[in-house]
CSV table of C-alpha atoms in Angstrom, one decimal:
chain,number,residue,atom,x,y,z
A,1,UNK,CA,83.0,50.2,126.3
A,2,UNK,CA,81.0,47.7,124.3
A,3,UNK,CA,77.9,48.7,122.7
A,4,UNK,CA,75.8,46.3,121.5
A,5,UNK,CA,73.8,47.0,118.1
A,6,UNK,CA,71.2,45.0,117.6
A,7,UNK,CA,67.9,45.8,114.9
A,8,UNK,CA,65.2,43.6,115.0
A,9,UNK,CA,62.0,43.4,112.9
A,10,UNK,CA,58.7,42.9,114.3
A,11,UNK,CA,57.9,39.8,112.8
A,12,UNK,CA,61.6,38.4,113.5
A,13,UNK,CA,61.0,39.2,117.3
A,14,UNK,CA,57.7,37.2,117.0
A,15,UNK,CA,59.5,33.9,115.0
A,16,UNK,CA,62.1,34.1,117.9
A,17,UNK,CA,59.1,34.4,120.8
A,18,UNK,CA,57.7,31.5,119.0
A,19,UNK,CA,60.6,29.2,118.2
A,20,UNK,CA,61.3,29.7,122.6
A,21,UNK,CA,57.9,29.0,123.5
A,22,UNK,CA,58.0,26.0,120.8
A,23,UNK,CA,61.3,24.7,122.7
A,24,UNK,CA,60.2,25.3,126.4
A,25,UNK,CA,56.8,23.4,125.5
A,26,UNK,CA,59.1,20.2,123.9
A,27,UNK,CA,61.7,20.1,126.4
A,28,UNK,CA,58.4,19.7,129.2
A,29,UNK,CA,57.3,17.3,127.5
A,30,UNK,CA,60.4,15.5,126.7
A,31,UNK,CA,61.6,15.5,130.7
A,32,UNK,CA,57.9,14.7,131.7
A,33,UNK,CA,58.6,11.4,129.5
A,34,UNK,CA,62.0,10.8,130.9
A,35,UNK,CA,60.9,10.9,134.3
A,36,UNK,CA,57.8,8.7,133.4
A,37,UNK,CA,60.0,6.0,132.5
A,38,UNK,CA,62.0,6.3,135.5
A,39,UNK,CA,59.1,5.7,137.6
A,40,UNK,CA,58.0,2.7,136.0
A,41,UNK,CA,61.4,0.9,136.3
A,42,UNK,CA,61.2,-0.7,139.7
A,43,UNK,CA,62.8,2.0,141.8
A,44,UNK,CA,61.4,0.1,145.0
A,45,UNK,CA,62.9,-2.8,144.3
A,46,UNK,CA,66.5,-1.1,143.6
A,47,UNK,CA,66.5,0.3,146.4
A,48,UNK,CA,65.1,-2.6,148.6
A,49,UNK,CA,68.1,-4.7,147.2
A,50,UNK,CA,70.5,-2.5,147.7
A,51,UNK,CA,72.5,-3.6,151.4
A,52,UNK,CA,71.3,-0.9,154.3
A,53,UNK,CA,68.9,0.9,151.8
A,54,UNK,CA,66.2,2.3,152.3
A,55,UNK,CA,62.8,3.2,150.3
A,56,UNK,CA,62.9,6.6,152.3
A,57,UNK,CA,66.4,8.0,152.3
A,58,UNK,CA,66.9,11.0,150.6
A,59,UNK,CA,64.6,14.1,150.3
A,60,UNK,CA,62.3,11.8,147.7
A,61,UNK,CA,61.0,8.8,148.1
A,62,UNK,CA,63.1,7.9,145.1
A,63,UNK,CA,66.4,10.0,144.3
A,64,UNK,CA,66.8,8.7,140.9
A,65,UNK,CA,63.4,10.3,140.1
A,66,UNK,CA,64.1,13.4,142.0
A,67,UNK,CA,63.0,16.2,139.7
A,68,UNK,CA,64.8,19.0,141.7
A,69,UNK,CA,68.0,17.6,140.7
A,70,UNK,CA,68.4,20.1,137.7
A,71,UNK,CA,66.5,23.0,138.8
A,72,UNK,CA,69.7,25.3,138.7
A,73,UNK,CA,70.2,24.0,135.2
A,74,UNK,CA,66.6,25.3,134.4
A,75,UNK,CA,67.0,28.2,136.4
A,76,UNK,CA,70.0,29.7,134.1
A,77,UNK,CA,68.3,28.5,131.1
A,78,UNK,CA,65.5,30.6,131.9
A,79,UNK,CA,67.4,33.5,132.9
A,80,UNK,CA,69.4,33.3,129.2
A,81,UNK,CA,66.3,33.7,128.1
A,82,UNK,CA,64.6,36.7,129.8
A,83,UNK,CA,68.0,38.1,128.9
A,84,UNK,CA,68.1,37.5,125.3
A,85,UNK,CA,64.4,38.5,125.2
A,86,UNK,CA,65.0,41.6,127.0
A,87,UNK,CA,67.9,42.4,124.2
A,88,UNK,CA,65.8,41.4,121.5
A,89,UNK,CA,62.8,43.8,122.6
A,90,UNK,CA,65.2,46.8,123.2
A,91,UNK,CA,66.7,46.1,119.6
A,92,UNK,CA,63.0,45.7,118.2
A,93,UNK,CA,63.0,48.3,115.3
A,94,UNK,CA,59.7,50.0,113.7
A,95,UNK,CA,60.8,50.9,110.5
A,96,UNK,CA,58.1,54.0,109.3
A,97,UNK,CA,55.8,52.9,106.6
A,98,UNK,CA,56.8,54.6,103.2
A,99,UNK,CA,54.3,56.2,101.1
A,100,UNK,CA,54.8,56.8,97.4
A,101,UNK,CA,52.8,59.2,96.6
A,102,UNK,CA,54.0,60.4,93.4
A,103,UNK,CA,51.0,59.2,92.0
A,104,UNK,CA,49.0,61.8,93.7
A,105,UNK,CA,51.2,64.9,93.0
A,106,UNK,CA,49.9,65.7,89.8
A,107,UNK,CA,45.9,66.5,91.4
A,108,UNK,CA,47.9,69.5,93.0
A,109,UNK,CA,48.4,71.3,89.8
A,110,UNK,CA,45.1,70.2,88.3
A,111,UNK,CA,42.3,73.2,87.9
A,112,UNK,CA,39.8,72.2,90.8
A,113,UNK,CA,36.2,72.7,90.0
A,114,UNK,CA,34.1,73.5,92.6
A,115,UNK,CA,30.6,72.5,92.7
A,116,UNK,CA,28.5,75.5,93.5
A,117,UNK,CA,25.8,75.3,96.4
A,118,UNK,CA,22.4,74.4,95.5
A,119,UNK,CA,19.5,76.9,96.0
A,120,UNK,CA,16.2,76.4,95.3
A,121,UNK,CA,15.1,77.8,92.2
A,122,UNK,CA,12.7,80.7,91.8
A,123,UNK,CA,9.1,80.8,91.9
A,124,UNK,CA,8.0,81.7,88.2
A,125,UNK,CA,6.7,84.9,87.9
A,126,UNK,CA,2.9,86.2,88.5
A,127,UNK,CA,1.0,86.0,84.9
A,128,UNK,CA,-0.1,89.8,83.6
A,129,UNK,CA,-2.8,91.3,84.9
A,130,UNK,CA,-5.9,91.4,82.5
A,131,UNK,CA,-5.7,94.4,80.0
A,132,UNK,CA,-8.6,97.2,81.5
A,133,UNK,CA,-12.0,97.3,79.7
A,134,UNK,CA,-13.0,100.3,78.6
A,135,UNK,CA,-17.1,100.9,78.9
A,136,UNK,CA,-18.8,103.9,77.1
A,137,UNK,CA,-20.7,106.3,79.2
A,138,UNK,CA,-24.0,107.5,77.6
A,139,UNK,CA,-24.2,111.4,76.8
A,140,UNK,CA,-27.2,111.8,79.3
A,141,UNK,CA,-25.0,110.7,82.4
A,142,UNK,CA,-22.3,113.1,81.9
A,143,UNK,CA,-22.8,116.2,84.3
A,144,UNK,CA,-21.3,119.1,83.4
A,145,UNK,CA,-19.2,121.1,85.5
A,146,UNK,CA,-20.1,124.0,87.8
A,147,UNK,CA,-18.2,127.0,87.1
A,148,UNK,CA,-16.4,128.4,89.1
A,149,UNK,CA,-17.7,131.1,92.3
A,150,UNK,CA,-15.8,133.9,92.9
A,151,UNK,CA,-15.5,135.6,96.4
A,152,UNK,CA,-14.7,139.4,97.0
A,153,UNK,CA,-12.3,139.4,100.0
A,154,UNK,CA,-11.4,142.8,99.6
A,155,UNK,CA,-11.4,144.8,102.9
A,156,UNK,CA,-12.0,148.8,103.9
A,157,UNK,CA,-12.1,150.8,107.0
A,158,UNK,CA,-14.6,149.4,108.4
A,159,UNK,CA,-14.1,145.4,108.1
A,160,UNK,CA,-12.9,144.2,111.0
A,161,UNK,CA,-10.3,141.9,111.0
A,162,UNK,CA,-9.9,138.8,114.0
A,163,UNK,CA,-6.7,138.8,115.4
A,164,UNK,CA,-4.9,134.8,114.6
A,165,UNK,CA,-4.6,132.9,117.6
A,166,UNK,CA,-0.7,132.9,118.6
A,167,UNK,CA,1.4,129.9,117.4
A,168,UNK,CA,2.1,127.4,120.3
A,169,UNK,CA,5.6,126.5,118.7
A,170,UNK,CA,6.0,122.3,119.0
A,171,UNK,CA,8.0,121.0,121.8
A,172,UNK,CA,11.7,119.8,120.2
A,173,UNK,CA,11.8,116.3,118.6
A,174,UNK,CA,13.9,113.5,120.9
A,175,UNK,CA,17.4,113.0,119.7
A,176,UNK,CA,18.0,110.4,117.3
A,177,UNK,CA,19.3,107.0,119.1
A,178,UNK,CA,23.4,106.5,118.8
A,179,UNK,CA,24.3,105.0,115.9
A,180,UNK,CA,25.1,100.8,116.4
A,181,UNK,CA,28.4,99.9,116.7
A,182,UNK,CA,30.7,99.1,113.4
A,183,UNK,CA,30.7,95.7,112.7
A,184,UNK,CA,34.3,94.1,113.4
A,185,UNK,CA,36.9,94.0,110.2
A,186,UNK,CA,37.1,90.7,109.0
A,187,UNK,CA,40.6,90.5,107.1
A,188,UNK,CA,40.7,89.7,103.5
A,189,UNK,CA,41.0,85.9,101.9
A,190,UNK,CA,43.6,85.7,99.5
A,191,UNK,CA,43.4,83.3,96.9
A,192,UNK,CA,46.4,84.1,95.0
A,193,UNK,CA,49.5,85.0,96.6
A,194,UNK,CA,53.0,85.9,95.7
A,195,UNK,CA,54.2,83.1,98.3
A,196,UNK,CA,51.9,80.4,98.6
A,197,UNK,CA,51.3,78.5,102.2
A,198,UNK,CA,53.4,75.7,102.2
A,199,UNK,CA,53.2,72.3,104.6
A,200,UNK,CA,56.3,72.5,107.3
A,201,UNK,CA,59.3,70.5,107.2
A,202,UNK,CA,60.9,72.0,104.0
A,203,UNK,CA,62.2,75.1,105.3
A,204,UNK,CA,66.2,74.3,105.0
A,205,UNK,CA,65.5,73.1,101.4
A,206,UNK,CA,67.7,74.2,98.9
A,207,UNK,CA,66.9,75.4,95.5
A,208,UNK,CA,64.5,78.4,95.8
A,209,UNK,CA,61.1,78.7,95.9
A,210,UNK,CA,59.9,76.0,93.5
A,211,UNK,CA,62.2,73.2,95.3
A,212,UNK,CA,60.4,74.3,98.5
A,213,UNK,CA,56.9,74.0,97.3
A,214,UNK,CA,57.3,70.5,95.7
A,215,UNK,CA,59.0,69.2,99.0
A,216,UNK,CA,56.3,70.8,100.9
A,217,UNK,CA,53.6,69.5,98.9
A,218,UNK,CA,55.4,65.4,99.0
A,219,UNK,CA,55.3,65.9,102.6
A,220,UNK,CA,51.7,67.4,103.0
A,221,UNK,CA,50.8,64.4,101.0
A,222,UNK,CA,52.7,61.8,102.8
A,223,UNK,CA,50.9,63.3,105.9
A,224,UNK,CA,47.5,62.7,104.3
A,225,UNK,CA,47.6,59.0,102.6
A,226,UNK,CA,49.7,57.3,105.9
A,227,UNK,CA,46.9,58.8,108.3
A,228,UNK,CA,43.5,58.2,105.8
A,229,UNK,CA,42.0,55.2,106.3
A,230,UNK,CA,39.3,54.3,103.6
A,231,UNK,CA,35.9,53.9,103.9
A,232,UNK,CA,34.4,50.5,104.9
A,233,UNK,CA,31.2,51.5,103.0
A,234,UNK,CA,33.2,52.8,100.2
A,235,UNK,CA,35.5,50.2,100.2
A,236,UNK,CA,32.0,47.1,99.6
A,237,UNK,CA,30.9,49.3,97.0
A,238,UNK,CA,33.9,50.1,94.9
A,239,UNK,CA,33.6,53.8,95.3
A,240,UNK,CA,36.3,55.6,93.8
A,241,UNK,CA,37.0,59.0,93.0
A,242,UNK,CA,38.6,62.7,94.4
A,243,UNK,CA,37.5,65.0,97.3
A,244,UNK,CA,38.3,68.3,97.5
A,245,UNK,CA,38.7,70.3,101.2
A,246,UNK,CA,38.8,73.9,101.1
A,247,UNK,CA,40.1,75.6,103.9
A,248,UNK,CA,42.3,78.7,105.2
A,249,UNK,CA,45.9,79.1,106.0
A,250,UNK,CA,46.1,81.8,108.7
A,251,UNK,CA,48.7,84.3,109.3
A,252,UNK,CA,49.7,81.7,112.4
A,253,UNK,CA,49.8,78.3,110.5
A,254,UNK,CA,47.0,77.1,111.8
A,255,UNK,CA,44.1,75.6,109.5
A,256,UNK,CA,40.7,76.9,110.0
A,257,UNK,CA,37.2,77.0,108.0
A,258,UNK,CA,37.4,73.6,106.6
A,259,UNK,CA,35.0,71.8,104.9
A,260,UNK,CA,33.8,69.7,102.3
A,261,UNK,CA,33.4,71.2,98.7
A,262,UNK,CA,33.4,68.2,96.4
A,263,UNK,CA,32.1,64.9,97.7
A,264,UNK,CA,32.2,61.1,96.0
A,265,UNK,CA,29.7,60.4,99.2
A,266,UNK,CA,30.4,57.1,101.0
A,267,UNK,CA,31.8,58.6,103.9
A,268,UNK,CA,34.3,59.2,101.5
A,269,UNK,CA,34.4,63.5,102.1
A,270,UNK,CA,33.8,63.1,105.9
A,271,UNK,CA,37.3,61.3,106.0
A,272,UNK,CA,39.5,63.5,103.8
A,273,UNK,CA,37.8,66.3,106.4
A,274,UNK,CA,39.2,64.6,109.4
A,275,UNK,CA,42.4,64.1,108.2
A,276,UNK,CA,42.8,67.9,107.6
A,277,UNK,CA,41.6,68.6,110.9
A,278,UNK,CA,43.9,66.4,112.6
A,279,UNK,CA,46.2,68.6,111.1
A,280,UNK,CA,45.8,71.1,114.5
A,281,UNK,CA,45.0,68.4,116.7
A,282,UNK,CA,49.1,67.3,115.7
A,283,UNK,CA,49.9,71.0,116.2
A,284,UNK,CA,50.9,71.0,112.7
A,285,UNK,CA,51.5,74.7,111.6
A,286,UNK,CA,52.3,75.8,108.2
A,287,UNK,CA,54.4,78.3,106.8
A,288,UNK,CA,51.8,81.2,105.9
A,289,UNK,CA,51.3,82.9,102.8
A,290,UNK,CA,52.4,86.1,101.9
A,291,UNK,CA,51.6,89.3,100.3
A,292,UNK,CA,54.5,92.2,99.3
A,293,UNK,CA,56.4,90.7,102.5
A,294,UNK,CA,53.4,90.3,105.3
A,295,UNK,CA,51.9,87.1,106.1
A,296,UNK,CA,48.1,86.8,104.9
A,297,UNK,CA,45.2,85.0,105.5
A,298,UNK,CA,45.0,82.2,102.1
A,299,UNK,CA,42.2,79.7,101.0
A,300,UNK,CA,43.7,76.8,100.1
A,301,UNK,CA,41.6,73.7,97.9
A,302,UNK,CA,43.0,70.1,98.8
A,303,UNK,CA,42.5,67.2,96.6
A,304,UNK,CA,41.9,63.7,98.4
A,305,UNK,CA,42.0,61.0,96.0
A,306,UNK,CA,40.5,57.4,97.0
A,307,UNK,CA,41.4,54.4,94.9
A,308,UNK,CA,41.0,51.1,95.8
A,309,UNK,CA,43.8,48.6,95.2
């Protein structure tokens, strides 16, 4: 069985789509000239002189210009060519575009500082009240105290004595209303883990732990730099610099809570955020992080840097 290998560029399949329609363009041209001169040559009068010949025998009006005459010849050389074309495309090879991004590994390990949010500041505090004034009273306003009345509310024999009215006891107070129902358990965030989330495709890696992460981390970064695409407004004004995106690992893979924590501005943080998000629009899933064996929910803070070339 014979099995035909063939690789083929993109731009070698377009020279080769080229170089036929360059040749199929000349060759019209050349047999549009050749037949032009045929017609010119005094076909009538060849034929007129020839003995019992006529103008009209023939399917033409003049055989020797007949331009029918070599249609099978055309017809196989257009049929090489939808063949070989048809070969060519099936061979056409798209080679994926390599990234070095060795340049980039190093803003892994680098200590990200986080901008803090902006709040408003505080009102200043009221000023201190005005200390009291003290006025003097004059001697003839002050009144002096009544003593005290005393009552005798001793009783005898003979005092008589009101019976209370009876104590109409208050009816009992409504029960309290239930109490409202416990507000759902959000799981902890890890920040530091014993095994950090890693970026998928380095599972089979040998060499422990370490030779894992770094593969991880060349991939995540390959994924990153061949899907970002820079800024136009950026781009016209020379901005440069690094974005960070925080987001969260889950126990599943997935990527969740992400957003913009350092910004260069530019449209600059907007597209490191997209890129991260296409992350579970690929159905990319990381391996999660975990904690004395059990996977955990991590925060993880992803540099993007932007530098023009």
């Amino acid at each position: 069985m014979l099995v035909l290998d063939v690789t083929v560029t993109g731009g070698q399949l377009g020279a080769f789509t080229g170089a036929i329609i360059v040749g199929i363009v000349g060759l019209v041209f050349v047999m549009r000239s050749i037949y032009s001169k045929r017609s010119s040559s005094g076909l009538a009068e060849q034929y007129e002189s020839k003995p019992g010949g006529s103008p009209l025998e023939g399917r033409n009006k003049y055989p020797g210009a007949d331009v029918f005459k070599l249609s099978g010849t055309f017809f196989n050389l257009g049929l090489v060519v939808a063949v070989g074309l048809t070969v060519l495309a099936f061979g056409w090879t798209q080679f994926e575009k390599t990234i070095d991004v060795s340049q980039y590994m190093d803003t892994l390990e680098e200590d990200i500082e986080i901008e803090p949010p902006r709040t408003a500041e505080p009102p200043p505090p009221p000023p201190p009240p005005p200390p009291p004034v003290i006025q003097e009273v004059p001697e003839e306003e002050l009144i002096e105290e009544d003593e005290p009345e005393f009552v005798d509310n001793s009783i005898d024999e003979e005092t008589e004595v009101e019976r209370p009215d009876p104590v109409v006891e208050a009816p009992p107070p409504p029960p309290p209303p239930p109490p409202p129902p416990p507000e759902p358990e959000v799981e902890e965030i890890f920040k530091v883990v014993e095994q950090m989330p890693r970026f998928p495709g380095c599972e089979n890696e040998s060499g422990g732990e370490a030779a894992k992460k770094q593969c991880a981390d060349k991939k995540m970064l390959e994924f990153i730099y061949k899907n970002i695409k820079y800024p136009a407004i950026a781009r016209e004004n020379g901005v440069e610099g690094t974005c960070v995106i925080q987001f969260v690992v889950e126990k599943d893979g997935s990527v969740t809570d992400a957003k913009v924590v350092r910004d260069i501005g530019a449209q600059c943080g907007g597209e490191a955020l997209r890129v991260v998000n296409l992350m579970n629009s690929k159905g990319i899933k990381w391996t999660p992080g975990k904690q004395r064996g059990r996977p955990v929910r991590v925060q993880f803070n992803l540099p993007v840097r932007f530098k023009l070339e």
